[in-house]
Amino acid sequence: MTYYDQVAEAAAFVRIRLGALAPRVGMVLGSGLGAAADAVADPVIVPYQEIPHFPQSTVEGHSGRLLAGLLGGAPVIVMQGRVHSYEGYTPREVTFPMRVLGTLGVRAVVLTNAAGGILAGYHVGQLVALADHINMMGWNPLTGPNEPRFAVKPGAGLRFFDMTEAYSKALRALAAEAADEMRAAGAEGFTLEEGVYLATPGPSFETPAEIRAFRTLGATLVGMSTVPETIVARHMGIEVLGISCVTNLAAGLGATPLSHLEVQETGRMVERRLAALLGRLAPRIAAKVEPDPRVAL
Ligand code: HPA
């Protein structure tokens, strides 16, 4: 069976479970941020292990299931947990779920992650919208034959394509609006800055020398995910909003050694705020993405 057929089979399986729901907006919740999915009303829940060919998350803090339902009144499909290449998955396996989301009719995704903060001035617990990324993973998920059938709109699915606006300006503007509203509603000190996310393959955290090098390169955040998903989403023609949660100061910048426990604890502190932001964002994004003519409503 080809990779394309595996994606089609997985999507067909999920579509049956979704019934009448046809979400245009997808979300991926990163390390320690999974509880943001609790805000989805009456969700249909599909554990990854039930979906044919779907990779399983092995990282603590990643629960491994799809949830679909209404968030802020808009239909969304949420991945609670993702997989990474450091778990032993190939680039195509890491991005398999994004291919499935696109095949299901998703036209915009919000990719969240836990990240180390490189920029002086970021504080732990801060949310940052991604303006751009730097791929230092050493691989690209599109290596291998091009598969144009994954395109979700005309003009997408090309071998070579533009990445100058990998992270949608329009979606960032919606996120800024939602953040302003939250501040006005009393979320004191809530800011949504913009940053540049640099992805490493992990799983070791960085050395202080690496962080100094990454800062020189223009990165303000460092993490081990998101970039492969963004590349594949853009290949398909899906709009991307990236949101990092600064779970710790990057290596060499804080007083204490880095740990996954700290990443998870900060995630837990922030996830309610993230859920509120996503709840305000979902209907705005849904209103912006055009309906999919391939999926019957
Ligand atoms: N480095 C890489 N990945 C991370 C970090 C970090 O400091 N924090 C959370 N994910």
PDB file of C-alpha atoms and ligand atoms in Angstrom:
ATOM      1  CA  MET A   1       0.000   0.000   0.000  1.00  0.00           C
ATOM      2  CA  THR A   2       1.388   3.437  -0.864  1.00  0.00           C
ATOM      3  CA  TYR A   3       1.796   6.206   1.682  1.00  0.00           C
ATOM      4  CA  TYR A   4      -0.967   8.128  -0.076  1.00  0.00           C
ATOM      5  CA  ASP A   5      -3.324   5.157   0.258  1.00  0.00           C
ATOM      6  CA  GLN A   6      -2.442   4.764   3.940  1.00  0.00           C
ATOM      7  CA  VAL A   7      -3.331   8.409   4.553  1.00  0.00           C
ATOM      8  CA  ALA A   8      -6.588   7.954   2.621  1.00  0.00           C
ATOM      9  CA  GLU A   9      -7.457   4.869   4.679  1.00  0.00           C
ATOM     10  CA  ALA A  10      -6.741   6.646   7.975  1.00  0.00           C
ATOM     11  CA  ALA A  11      -8.794   9.670   6.904  1.00  0.00           C
ATOM     12  CA  ALA A  12     -11.703   7.471   5.781  1.00  0.00           C
ATOM     13  CA  PHE A  13     -11.672   5.742   9.176  1.00  0.00           C
ATOM     14  CA  VAL A  14     -11.720   9.049  11.077  1.00  0.00           C
ATOM     15  CA  ARG A  15     -14.370  10.551   8.803  1.00  0.00           C
ATOM     16  CA  ILE A  16     -16.805   7.787   9.667  1.00  0.00           C
ATOM     17  CA  ARG A  17     -16.275   8.482  13.372  1.00  0.00           C
ATOM     18  CA  LEU A  18     -16.844  12.213  12.858  1.00  0.00           C
ATOM     19  CA  GLY A  19     -20.311  11.677  11.442  1.00  0.00           C
ATOM     20  CA  ALA A  20     -21.797  15.030  10.451  1.00  0.00           C
ATOM     21  CA  LEU A  21     -18.836  17.048  11.781  1.00  0.00           C
ATOM     22  CA  ALA A  22     -16.657  18.474   9.002  1.00  0.00           C
ATOM     23  CA  PRO A  23     -14.017  20.611  10.729  1.00  0.00           C
ATOM     24  CA  ARG A  24     -12.026  23.067   8.618  1.00  0.00           C
ATOM     25  CA  VAL A  25      -9.790  24.007  11.516  1.00  0.00           C
ATOM     26  CA  GLY A  26      -7.213  21.649  13.020  1.00  0.00           C
ATOM     27  CA  MET A  27      -5.132  22.062  16.142  1.00  0.00           C
ATOM     28  CA  VAL A  28      -2.104  20.238  17.483  1.00  0.00           C
ATOM     29  CA  LEU A  29      -1.479  20.456  21.216  1.00  0.00           C
ATOM     30  CA  GLY A  30       2.137  20.095  22.279  1.00  0.00           C
ATOM     31  CA  SER A  31       3.910  18.867  25.418  1.00  0.00           C
ATOM     32  CA  GLY A  32       1.954  19.538  28.578  1.00  0.00           C
ATOM     33  CA  LEU A  33      -0.634  21.573  26.649  1.00  0.00           C
ATOM     34  CA  GLY A  34      -3.123  18.774  25.978  1.00  0.00           C
ATOM     35  CA  ALA A  35      -5.750  19.918  28.468  1.00  0.00           C
ATOM     36  CA  ALA A  36      -6.537  22.860  26.194  1.00  0.00           C
ATOM     37  CA  ALA A  37      -8.704  20.247  24.435  1.00  0.00           C
ATOM     38  CA  ASP A  38     -10.996  20.101  27.484  1.00  0.00           C
ATOM     39  CA  ALA A  39     -12.757  23.181  26.115  1.00  0.00           C
ATOM     40  CA  VAL A  40     -14.056  21.186  23.126  1.00  0.00           C
ATOM     41  CA  ALA A  41     -17.755  20.567  23.730  1.00  0.00           C
ATOM     42  CA  ASP A  42     -19.099  16.972  23.499  1.00  0.00           C
ATOM     43  CA  PRO A  43     -16.084  15.729  21.608  1.00  0.00           C
ATOM     44  CA  VAL A  44     -15.905  12.676  19.403  1.00  0.00           C
ATOM     45  CA  ILE A  45     -12.714  11.016  20.640  1.00  0.00           C
ATOM     46  CA  VAL A  46     -10.579   8.751  18.484  1.00  0.00           C
ATOM     47  CA  PRO A  47      -7.441   7.271  20.102  1.00  0.00           C
ATOM     48  CA  TYR A  48      -4.493   7.210  17.687  1.00  0.00           C
ATOM     49  CA  GLN A  49      -4.085   3.475  18.257  1.00  0.00           C
ATOM     50  CA  GLU A  50      -7.449   2.800  16.643  1.00  0.00           C
ATOM     51  CA  ILE A  51      -6.631   4.693  13.445  1.00  0.00           C
ATOM     52  CA  PRO A  52      -5.020   2.580  10.712  1.00  0.00           C
ATOM     53  CA  HIS A  53      -1.325   3.481  10.092  1.00  0.00           C
ATOM     54  CA  PHE A  54      -1.404   6.350  12.615  1.00  0.00           C
ATOM     55  CA  PRO A  55       1.824   6.784  14.654  1.00  0.00           C
ATOM     56  CA  GLN A  56       1.552   6.462  18.450  1.00  0.00           C
ATOM     57  CA  SER A  57       2.992   9.048  20.816  1.00  0.00           C
ATOM     58  CA  THR A  58       5.457   7.685  23.322  1.00  0.00           C
ATOM     59  CA  VAL A  59       6.302  10.936  25.156  1.00  0.00           C
ATOM     60  CA  GLU A  60       4.961  11.617  28.630  1.00  0.00           C
ATOM     61  CA  GLY A  61       2.595  14.556  28.495  1.00  0.00           C
ATOM     62  CA  HIS A  62       1.343  13.605  25.020  1.00  0.00           C
ATOM     63  CA  SER A  63      -1.854  11.636  25.310  1.00  0.00           C
ATOM     64  CA  GLY A  64      -2.369  10.430  21.754  1.00  0.00           C
ATOM     65  CA  ARG A  65      -5.924  10.987  20.622  1.00  0.00           C
ATOM     66  CA  LEU A  66      -7.982  13.025  18.202  1.00  0.00           C
ATOM     67  CA  LEU A  67     -10.888  15.080  19.503  1.00  0.00           C
ATOM     68  CA  ALA A  68     -13.474  16.653  17.261  1.00  0.00           C
ATOM     69  CA  GLY A  69     -16.277  18.929  18.329  1.00  0.00           C
ATOM     70  CA  LEU A  70     -17.204  22.557  18.798  1.00  0.00           C
ATOM     71  CA  LEU A  71     -14.699  25.009  20.231  1.00  0.00           C
ATOM     72  CA  GLY A  72     -16.027  28.511  20.732  1.00  0.00           C
ATOM     73  CA  GLY A  73     -18.944  27.356  18.570  1.00  0.00           C
ATOM     74  CA  ALA A  74     -16.783  26.336  15.603  1.00  0.00           C
ATOM     75  CA  PRO A  75     -16.111  22.741  14.507  1.00  0.00           C
ATOM     76  CA  VAL A  76     -12.483  21.786  15.139  1.00  0.00           C
ATOM     77  CA  ILE A  77     -10.361  18.664  15.133  1.00  0.00           C
ATOM     78  CA  VAL A  78      -7.683  18.576  17.788  1.00  0.00           C
ATOM     79  CA  MET A  79      -4.643  16.340  18.019  1.00  0.00           C
ATOM     80  CA  GLN A  80      -3.901  15.819  21.682  1.00  0.00           C
ATOM     81  CA  GLY A  81      -0.265  14.802  21.384  1.00  0.00           C
ATOM     82  CA  ARG A  82       2.086  14.459  18.435  1.00  0.00           C
ATOM     83  CA  VAL A  83       5.026  12.279  17.455  1.00  0.00           C
ATOM     84  CA  HIS A  84       8.647  13.293  16.878  1.00  0.00           C
ATOM     85  CA  SER A  85      11.555  11.847  14.931  1.00  0.00           C
ATOM     86  CA  TYR A  86      13.510  11.300  18.160  1.00  0.00           C
ATOM     87  CA  GLU A  87      10.935   8.654  19.074  1.00  0.00           C
ATOM     88  CA  GLY A  88      12.227   6.682  16.103  1.00  0.00           C
ATOM     89  CA  TYR A  89       9.617   7.791  13.568  1.00  0.00           C
ATOM     90  CA  THR A  90      10.597   8.596   9.999  1.00  0.00           C
ATOM     91  CA  PRO A  91       9.926  12.083   8.593  1.00  0.00           C
ATOM     92  CA  ARG A  92       6.905  10.744   6.703  1.00  0.00           C
ATOM     93  CA  GLU A  93       5.512   9.100   9.826  1.00  0.00           C
ATOM     94  CA  VAL A  94       5.973  12.307  11.835  1.00  0.00           C
ATOM     95  CA  THR A  95       3.882  14.223   9.315  1.00  0.00           C
ATOM     96  CA  PHE A  96       1.335  11.469   8.589  1.00  0.00           C
ATOM     97  CA  PRO A  97      -1.265  13.061  10.916  1.00  0.00           C
ATOM     98  CA  MET A  98      -0.995  16.413   9.111  1.00  0.00           C
ATOM     99  CA  ARG A  99      -1.657  14.628   5.806  1.00  0.00           C
ATOM    100  CA  VAL A 100      -4.708  13.010   7.397  1.00  0.00           C
ATOM    101  CA  LEU A 101      -6.022  16.355   8.673  1.00  0.00           C
ATOM    102  CA  GLY A 102      -5.717  17.879   5.208  1.00  0.00           C
ATOM    103  CA  THR A 103      -7.448  14.895   3.620  1.00  0.00           C
ATOM    104  CA  LEU A 104     -10.274  15.289   6.153  1.00  0.00           C
ATOM    105  CA  GLY A 105     -10.939  18.833   4.935  1.00  0.00           C
ATOM    106  CA  VAL A 106      -8.850  20.917   7.341  1.00  0.00           C
ATOM    107  CA  ARG A 107      -7.778  24.212   5.745  1.00  0.00           C
ATOM    108  CA  ALA A 108      -6.052  25.951   8.641  1.00  0.00           C
ATOM    109  CA  VAL A 109      -4.093  24.549  11.564  1.00  0.00           C
ATOM    110  CA  VAL A 110      -2.958  25.949  14.869  1.00  0.00           C
ATOM    111  CA  LEU A 111       0.282  24.228  15.849  1.00  0.00           C
ATOM    112  CA  THR A 112       1.219  24.641  19.502  1.00  0.00           C
ATOM    113  CA  ASN A 113       4.404  23.592  21.190  1.00  0.00           C
ATOM    114  CA  ALA A 114       6.495  23.894  24.311  1.00  0.00           C
ATOM    115  CA  ALA A 115       9.669  25.832  23.623  1.00  0.00           C
ATOM    116  CA  GLY A 116      12.733  27.215  25.320  1.00  0.00           C
ATOM    117  CA  GLY A 117      12.888  31.013  25.292  1.00  0.00           C
ATOM    118  CA  ILE A 118      16.053  32.479  23.779  1.00  0.00           C
ATOM    119  CA  LEU A 119      15.065  36.145  23.642  1.00  0.00           C
ATOM    120  CA  ALA A 120      15.986  38.105  26.764  1.00  0.00           C
ATOM    121  CA  GLY A 121      12.691  39.478  27.966  1.00  0.00           C
ATOM    122  CA  TYR A 122      10.608  36.365  27.389  1.00  0.00           C
ATOM    123  CA  HIS A 123       9.267  35.000  30.621  1.00  0.00           C
ATOM    124  CA  VAL A 124       8.333  31.451  31.513  1.00  0.00           C
ATOM    125  CA  GLY A 125       4.669  30.823  30.748  1.00  0.00           C
ATOM    126  CA  GLN A 126       4.501  33.367  27.927  1.00  0.00           C
ATOM    127  CA  LEU A 127       2.720  32.533  24.665  1.00  0.00           C
ATOM    128  CA  VAL A 128       4.446  33.596  21.444  1.00  0.00           C
ATOM    129  CA  ALA A 129       2.996  33.526  17.914  1.00  0.00           C
ATOM    130  CA  LEU A 130       5.479  32.242  15.348  1.00  0.00           C
ATOM    131  CA  ALA A 131       6.408  34.686  12.630  1.00  0.00           C
ATOM    132  CA  ASP A 132       8.898  32.314  10.996  1.00  0.00           C
ATOM    133  CA  HIS A 133      11.048  29.261  11.611  1.00  0.00           C
ATOM    134  CA  ILE A 134      14.553  27.894  11.101  1.00  0.00           C
ATOM    135  CA  ASN A 135      14.798  24.207  10.271  1.00  0.00           C
ATOM    136  CA  MET A 136      17.860  22.777  12.036  1.00  0.00           C
ATOM    137  CA  MET A 137      16.463  19.244  12.218  1.00  0.00           C
ATOM    138  CA  GLY A 138      18.744  18.167   9.400  1.00  0.00           C
ATOM    139  CA  TRP A 139      15.871  16.690   7.391  1.00  0.00           C
ATOM    140  CA  ASN A 140      12.796  17.731   5.458  1.00  0.00           C
ATOM    141  CA  PRO A 141       9.568  15.708   5.542  1.00  0.00           C
ATOM    142  CA  LEU A 142       9.092  16.191   1.791  1.00  0.00           C
ATOM    143  CA  THR A 143      12.228  14.245   0.874  1.00  0.00           C
ATOM    144  CA  GLY A 144      11.278  11.579  -1.676  1.00  0.00           C
ATOM    145  CA  PRO A 145       8.887  11.620  -4.617  1.00  0.00           C
ATOM    146  CA  ASN A 146       6.454  14.545  -4.656  1.00  0.00           C
ATOM    147  CA  GLU A 147       2.795  13.607  -4.082  1.00  0.00           C
ATOM    148  CA  PRO A 148       0.642  16.334  -5.639  1.00  0.00           C
ATOM    149  CA  ARG A 149      -2.598  14.547  -4.677  1.00  0.00           C
ATOM    150  CA  PHE A 150      -2.204  15.852  -1.120  1.00  0.00           C
ATOM    151  CA  ALA A 151      -2.955  19.389  -2.317  1.00  0.00           C
ATOM    152  CA  VAL A 152      -6.061  20.851  -0.683  1.00  0.00           C
ATOM    153  CA  LYS A 153      -6.388  23.696  -3.162  1.00  0.00           C
ATOM    154  CA  PRO A 154      -5.351  24.551  -6.707  1.00  0.00           C
ATOM    155  CA  GLY A 155      -1.705  25.576  -7.000  1.00  0.00           C
ATOM    156  CA  ALA A 156      -0.590  23.556  -3.948  1.00  0.00           C
ATOM    157  CA  GLY A 157       1.207  20.196  -3.847  1.00  0.00           C
ATOM    158  CA  LEU A 158       4.204  21.374  -5.841  1.00  0.00           C
ATOM    159  CA  ARG A 159       7.716  19.951  -5.653  1.00  0.00           C
ATOM    160  CA  PHE A 160       9.131  23.447  -4.960  1.00  0.00           C
ATOM    161  CA  PHE A 161       6.999  26.028  -3.203  1.00  0.00           C
ATOM    162  CA  ASP A 162       7.292  29.343  -1.443  1.00  0.00           C
ATOM    163  CA  MET A 163       7.852  29.542   2.317  1.00  0.00           C
ATOM    164  CA  THR A 164       8.096  33.323   2.717  1.00  0.00           C
ATOM    165  CA  GLU A 165       4.847  33.359   4.658  1.00  0.00           C
ATOM    166  CA  ALA A 166       4.953  29.902   6.176  1.00  0.00           C
ATOM    167  CA  TYR A 167       3.047  31.282   9.169  1.00  0.00           C
ATOM    168  CA  SER A 168      -0.002  33.181   7.954  1.00  0.00           C
ATOM    169  CA  LYS A 169       0.000  36.909   8.645  1.00  0.00           C
ATOM    170  CA  ALA A 170      -3.787  36.928   8.549  1.00  0.00           C
ATOM    171  CA  LEU A 171      -3.999  34.197  11.205  1.00  0.00           C
ATOM    172  CA  ARG A 172      -1.410  35.984  13.350  1.00  0.00           C
ATOM    173  CA  ALA A 173      -3.560  39.113  13.156  1.00  0.00           C
ATOM    174  CA  LEU A 174      -6.567  37.086  14.380  1.00  0.00           C
ATOM    175  CA  ALA A 175      -4.470  35.732  17.248  1.00  0.00           C
ATOM    176  CA  ALA A 176      -3.387  39.250  18.211  1.00  0.00           C
ATOM    177  CA  GLU A 177      -7.041  40.364  18.160  1.00  0.00           C
ATOM    178  CA  ALA A 178      -8.075  37.448  20.379  1.00  0.00           C
ATOM    179  CA  ALA A 179      -5.223  38.257  22.792  1.00  0.00           C
ATOM    180  CA  ASP A 180      -6.320  41.918  22.925  1.00  0.00           C
ATOM    181  CA  GLU A 181      -9.840  40.798  23.774  1.00  0.00           C
ATOM    182  CA  MET A 182      -8.557  38.578  26.554  1.00  0.00           C
ATOM    183  CA  ARG A 183      -6.599  41.463  28.013  1.00  0.00           C
ATOM    184  CA  ALA A 184      -9.668  43.674  27.813  1.00  0.00           C
ATOM    185  CA  ALA A 185     -11.648  40.919  29.561  1.00  0.00           C
ATOM    186  CA  GLY A 186      -9.170  40.970  32.446  1.00  0.00           C
ATOM    187  CA  ALA A 187      -6.403  38.533  31.492  1.00  0.00           C
ATOM    188  CA  GLU A 188      -3.862  40.796  33.098  1.00  0.00           C
ATOM    189  CA  GLY A 189      -0.379  40.863  31.637  1.00  0.00           C
ATOM    190  CA  PHE A 190      -1.443  38.626  28.767  1.00  0.00           C
ATOM    191  CA  THR A 191       0.683  39.375  25.728  1.00  0.00           C
ATOM    192  CA  LEU A 192       1.207  37.529  22.489  1.00  0.00           C
ATOM    193  CA  GLU A 193       4.572  38.524  21.074  1.00  0.00           C
ATOM    194  CA  GLU A 194       5.906  37.244  17.755  1.00  0.00           C
ATOM    195  CA  GLY A 195       9.012  35.106  17.518  1.00  0.00           C
ATOM    196  CA  VAL A 196      11.191  32.901  15.340  1.00  0.00           C
ATOM    197  CA  TYR A 197      11.172  29.194  16.231  1.00  0.00           C
ATOM    198  CA  LEU A 198      14.227  27.074  15.615  1.00  0.00           C
ATOM    199  CA  ALA A 199      13.688  23.301  15.514  1.00  0.00           C
ATOM    200  CA  THR A 200      16.348  20.813  16.577  1.00  0.00           C
ATOM    201  CA  PRO A 201      15.997  17.025  16.265  1.00  0.00           C
ATOM    202  CA  GLY A 202      16.270  16.597  20.067  1.00  0.00           C
ATOM    203  CA  PRO A 203      15.813  14.715  22.303  1.00  0.00           C
ATOM    204  CA  SER A 204      18.707  16.221  24.269  1.00  0.00           C
ATOM    205  CA  PHE A 205      18.164  19.847  25.185  1.00  0.00           C
ATOM    206  CA  GLU A 206      20.660  22.286  23.728  1.00  0.00           C
ATOM    207  CA  THR A 207      24.031  23.316  25.096  1.00  0.00           C
ATOM    208  CA  PRO A 208      24.553  26.964  26.084  1.00  0.00           C
ATOM    209  CA  ALA A 209      26.913  27.351  23.093  1.00  0.00           C
ATOM    210  CA  GLU A 210      24.188  26.090  20.763  1.00  0.00           C
ATOM    211  CA  ILE A 211      21.734  28.574  22.230  1.00  0.00           C
ATOM    212  CA  ARG A 212      24.225  31.434  21.681  1.00  0.00           C
ATOM    213  CA  ALA A 213      24.664  30.237  18.088  1.00  0.00           C
ATOM    214  CA  PHE A 214      20.879  30.007  17.537  1.00  0.00           C
ATOM    215  CA  ARG A 215      20.406  33.522  18.911  1.00  0.00           C
ATOM    216  CA  THR A 216      23.004  34.794  16.437  1.00  0.00           C
ATOM    217  CA  LEU A 217      21.055  33.055  13.682  1.00  0.00           C
ATOM    218  CA  GLY A 218      17.924  34.986  14.594  1.00  0.00           C
ATOM    219  CA  ALA A 219      15.995  32.445  16.640  1.00  0.00           C
ATOM    220  CA  THR A 220      14.003  33.589  19.674  1.00  0.00           C
ATOM    221  CA  LEU A 221      12.540  30.159  20.540  1.00  0.00           C
ATOM    222  CA  VAL A 222      13.880  26.622  20.382  1.00  0.00           C
ATOM    223  CA  GLY A 223      11.994  23.342  20.279  1.00  0.00           C
ATOM    224  CA  MET A 224      11.812  19.863  18.791  1.00  0.00           C
ATOM    225  CA  SER A 225       8.596  19.881  16.768  1.00  0.00           C
ATOM    226  CA  THR A 226       6.203  21.938  14.619  1.00  0.00           C
ATOM    227  CA  VAL A 227       8.556  22.692  11.701  1.00  0.00           C
ATOM    228  CA  PRO A 228       7.921  19.371   9.869  1.00  0.00           C
ATOM    229  CA  GLU A 229       4.159  19.860  10.311  1.00  0.00           C
ATOM    230  CA  THR A 230       4.379  23.426   9.007  1.00  0.00           C
ATOM    231  CA  ILE A 231       6.336  22.343   5.930  1.00  0.00           C
ATOM    232  CA  VAL A 232       3.846  19.600   5.102  1.00  0.00           C
ATOM    233  CA  ALA A 233       0.839  21.834   5.793  1.00  0.00           C
ATOM    234  CA  ARG A 234       2.239  24.491   3.454  1.00  0.00           C
ATOM    235  CA  HIS A 235       2.909  21.828   0.809  1.00  0.00           C
ATOM    236  CA  MET A 236      -0.783  20.933   0.940  1.00  0.00           C
ATOM    237  CA  GLY A 237      -1.916  24.566   0.919  1.00  0.00           C
ATOM    238  CA  ILE A 238      -3.080  24.611   4.549  1.00  0.00           C
ATOM    239  CA  GLU A 239      -2.715  27.918   6.451  1.00  0.00           C
ATOM    240  CA  VAL A 240      -0.616  27.733   9.617  1.00  0.00           C
ATOM    241  CA  LEU A 241      -0.689  29.569  12.908  1.00  0.00           C
ATOM    242  CA  GLY A 242       2.141  28.563  15.269  1.00  0.00           C
ATOM    243  CA  ILE A 243       1.978  29.253  18.991  1.00  0.00           C
ATOM    244  CA  SER A 244       4.835  28.469  21.359  1.00  0.00           C
ATOM    245  CA  CYS A 245       4.535  28.330  25.092  1.00  0.00           C
ATOM    246  CA  VAL A 246       7.825  29.388  26.661  1.00  0.00           C
ATOM    247  CA  THR A 247       8.085  26.575  29.203  1.00  0.00           C
ATOM    248  CA  ASN A 248      11.633  27.423  30.276  1.00  0.00           C
ATOM    249  CA  LEU A 249      14.476  29.782  29.521  1.00  0.00           C
ATOM    250  CA  ALA A 250      16.795  28.154  26.970  1.00  0.00           C
ATOM    251  CA  ALA A 251      19.969  26.407  28.137  1.00  0.00           C
ATOM    252  CA  GLY A 252      22.473  28.690  29.850  1.00  0.00           C
ATOM    253  CA  LEU A 253      19.957  31.513  30.367  1.00  0.00           C
ATOM    254  CA  GLY A 254      18.248  30.318  33.543  1.00  0.00           C
ATOM    255  CA  ALA A 255      19.550  29.370  36.961  1.00  0.00           C
ATOM    256  CA  THR A 256      18.401  25.745  36.936  1.00  0.00           C
ATOM    257  CA  PRO A 257      19.086  22.758  34.660  1.00  0.00           C
ATOM    258  CA  LEU A 258      16.433  22.038  32.002  1.00  0.00           C
ATOM    259  CA  SER A 259      14.023  19.161  32.556  1.00  0.00           C
ATOM    260  CA  HIS A 260      10.981  17.653  30.886  1.00  0.00           C
ATOM    261  CA  LEU A 261       9.234  17.949  34.243  1.00  0.00           C
ATOM    262  CA  GLU A 262       9.629  21.743  34.162  1.00  0.00           C
ATOM    263  CA  VAL A 263       8.322  21.766  30.567  1.00  0.00           C
ATOM    264  CA  GLN A 264       5.215  19.833  31.636  1.00  0.00           C
ATOM    265  CA  GLU A 265       4.651  21.887  34.791  1.00  0.00           C
ATOM    266  CA  THR A 266       4.791  25.188  32.920  1.00  0.00           C
ATOM    267  CA  GLY A 267       2.505  23.719  30.288  1.00  0.00           C
ATOM    268  CA  ARG A 268      -0.029  22.889  32.972  1.00  0.00           C
ATOM    269  CA  MET A 269       0.173  26.458  34.323  1.00  0.00           C
ATOM    270  CA  VAL A 270      -0.530  27.920  30.904  1.00  0.00           C
ATOM    271  CA  GLU A 271      -2.972  25.506  29.367  1.00  0.00           C
ATOM    272  CA  ARG A 272      -6.099  27.264  30.654  1.00  0.00           C
ATOM    273  CA  ARG A 273      -4.948  30.510  29.134  1.00  0.00           C
ATOM    274  CA  LEU A 274      -4.087  28.715  25.911  1.00  0.00           C
ATOM    275  CA  ALA A 275      -7.534  27.081  25.910  1.00  0.00           C
ATOM    276  CA  ALA A 276      -9.165  30.507  26.298  1.00  0.00           C
ATOM    277  CA  LEU A 277      -7.118  31.886  23.420  1.00  0.00           C
ATOM    278  CA  LEU A 278      -7.913  28.901  21.185  1.00  0.00           C
ATOM    279  CA  GLY A 279     -11.607  29.175  22.081  1.00  0.00           C
ATOM    280  CA  ARG A 280     -11.662  32.776  20.882  1.00  0.00           C
ATOM    281  CA  LEU A 281      -9.574  31.959  17.839  1.00  0.00           C
ATOM    282  CA  ALA A 282     -11.445  28.909  16.527  1.00  0.00           C
ATOM    283  CA  PRO A 283     -14.590  30.710  15.274  1.00  0.00           C
ATOM    284  CA  ARG A 284     -12.515  33.532  13.792  1.00  0.00           C
ATOM    285  CA  ILE A 285     -10.301  31.127  11.876  1.00  0.00           C
ATOM    286  CA  ALA A 286     -13.287  29.009  10.829  1.00  0.00           C
ATOM    287  CA  ALA A 287     -14.955  32.116   9.385  1.00  0.00           C
ATOM    288  CA  LYS A 288     -11.838  32.828   7.325  1.00  0.00           C
ATOM    289  CA  VAL A 289     -11.295  29.429   5.715  1.00  0.00           C
ATOM    290  CA  GLU A 290     -13.402  28.603   2.719  1.00  0.00           C
ATOM    291  CA  PRO A 291     -15.605  25.490   2.696  1.00  0.00           C
ATOM    292  CA  ASP A 292     -14.157  22.394   1.090  1.00  0.00           C
ATOM    293  CA  PRO A 293     -16.035  21.426  -2.060  1.00  0.00           C
ATOM    294  CA  ARG A 294     -14.730  17.844  -1.798  1.00  0.00           C
ATOM    295  CA  VAL A 295     -16.362  17.134   1.549  1.00  0.00           C
ATOM    296  CA  ALA A 296     -20.153  16.867   1.699  1.00  0.00           C
ATOM    297  CA  LEU A 297     -21.709  18.848   4.508  1.00  0.00           C
TER     298      LEU A 297
HETATM  299  N1  HPA B   1      14.717  23.203  24.088  1.00  0.00           N
HETATM  300  C1  HPA B   1      14.154  22.373  23.178  1.00  0.00           C
HETATM  301  N2  HPA B   1      12.901  21.969  23.263  1.00  0.00           N
HETATM  302  C2  HPA B   1      12.154  22.432  24.281  1.00  0.00           C
HETATM  303  C3  HPA B   1      12.674  23.296  25.250  1.00  0.00           C
HETATM  304  C4  HPA B   1      14.029  23.705  25.133  1.00  0.00           C
HETATM  305  O1  HPA B   1      14.574  24.472  25.958  1.00  0.00           O
HETATM  306  N3  HPA B   1      11.664  23.550  26.119  1.00  0.00           N
HETATM  307  C5  HPA B   1      10.589  22.873  25.680  1.00  0.00           C
HETATM  308  N4  HPA B   1      10.874  22.195  24.565  1.00  0.00           N
END
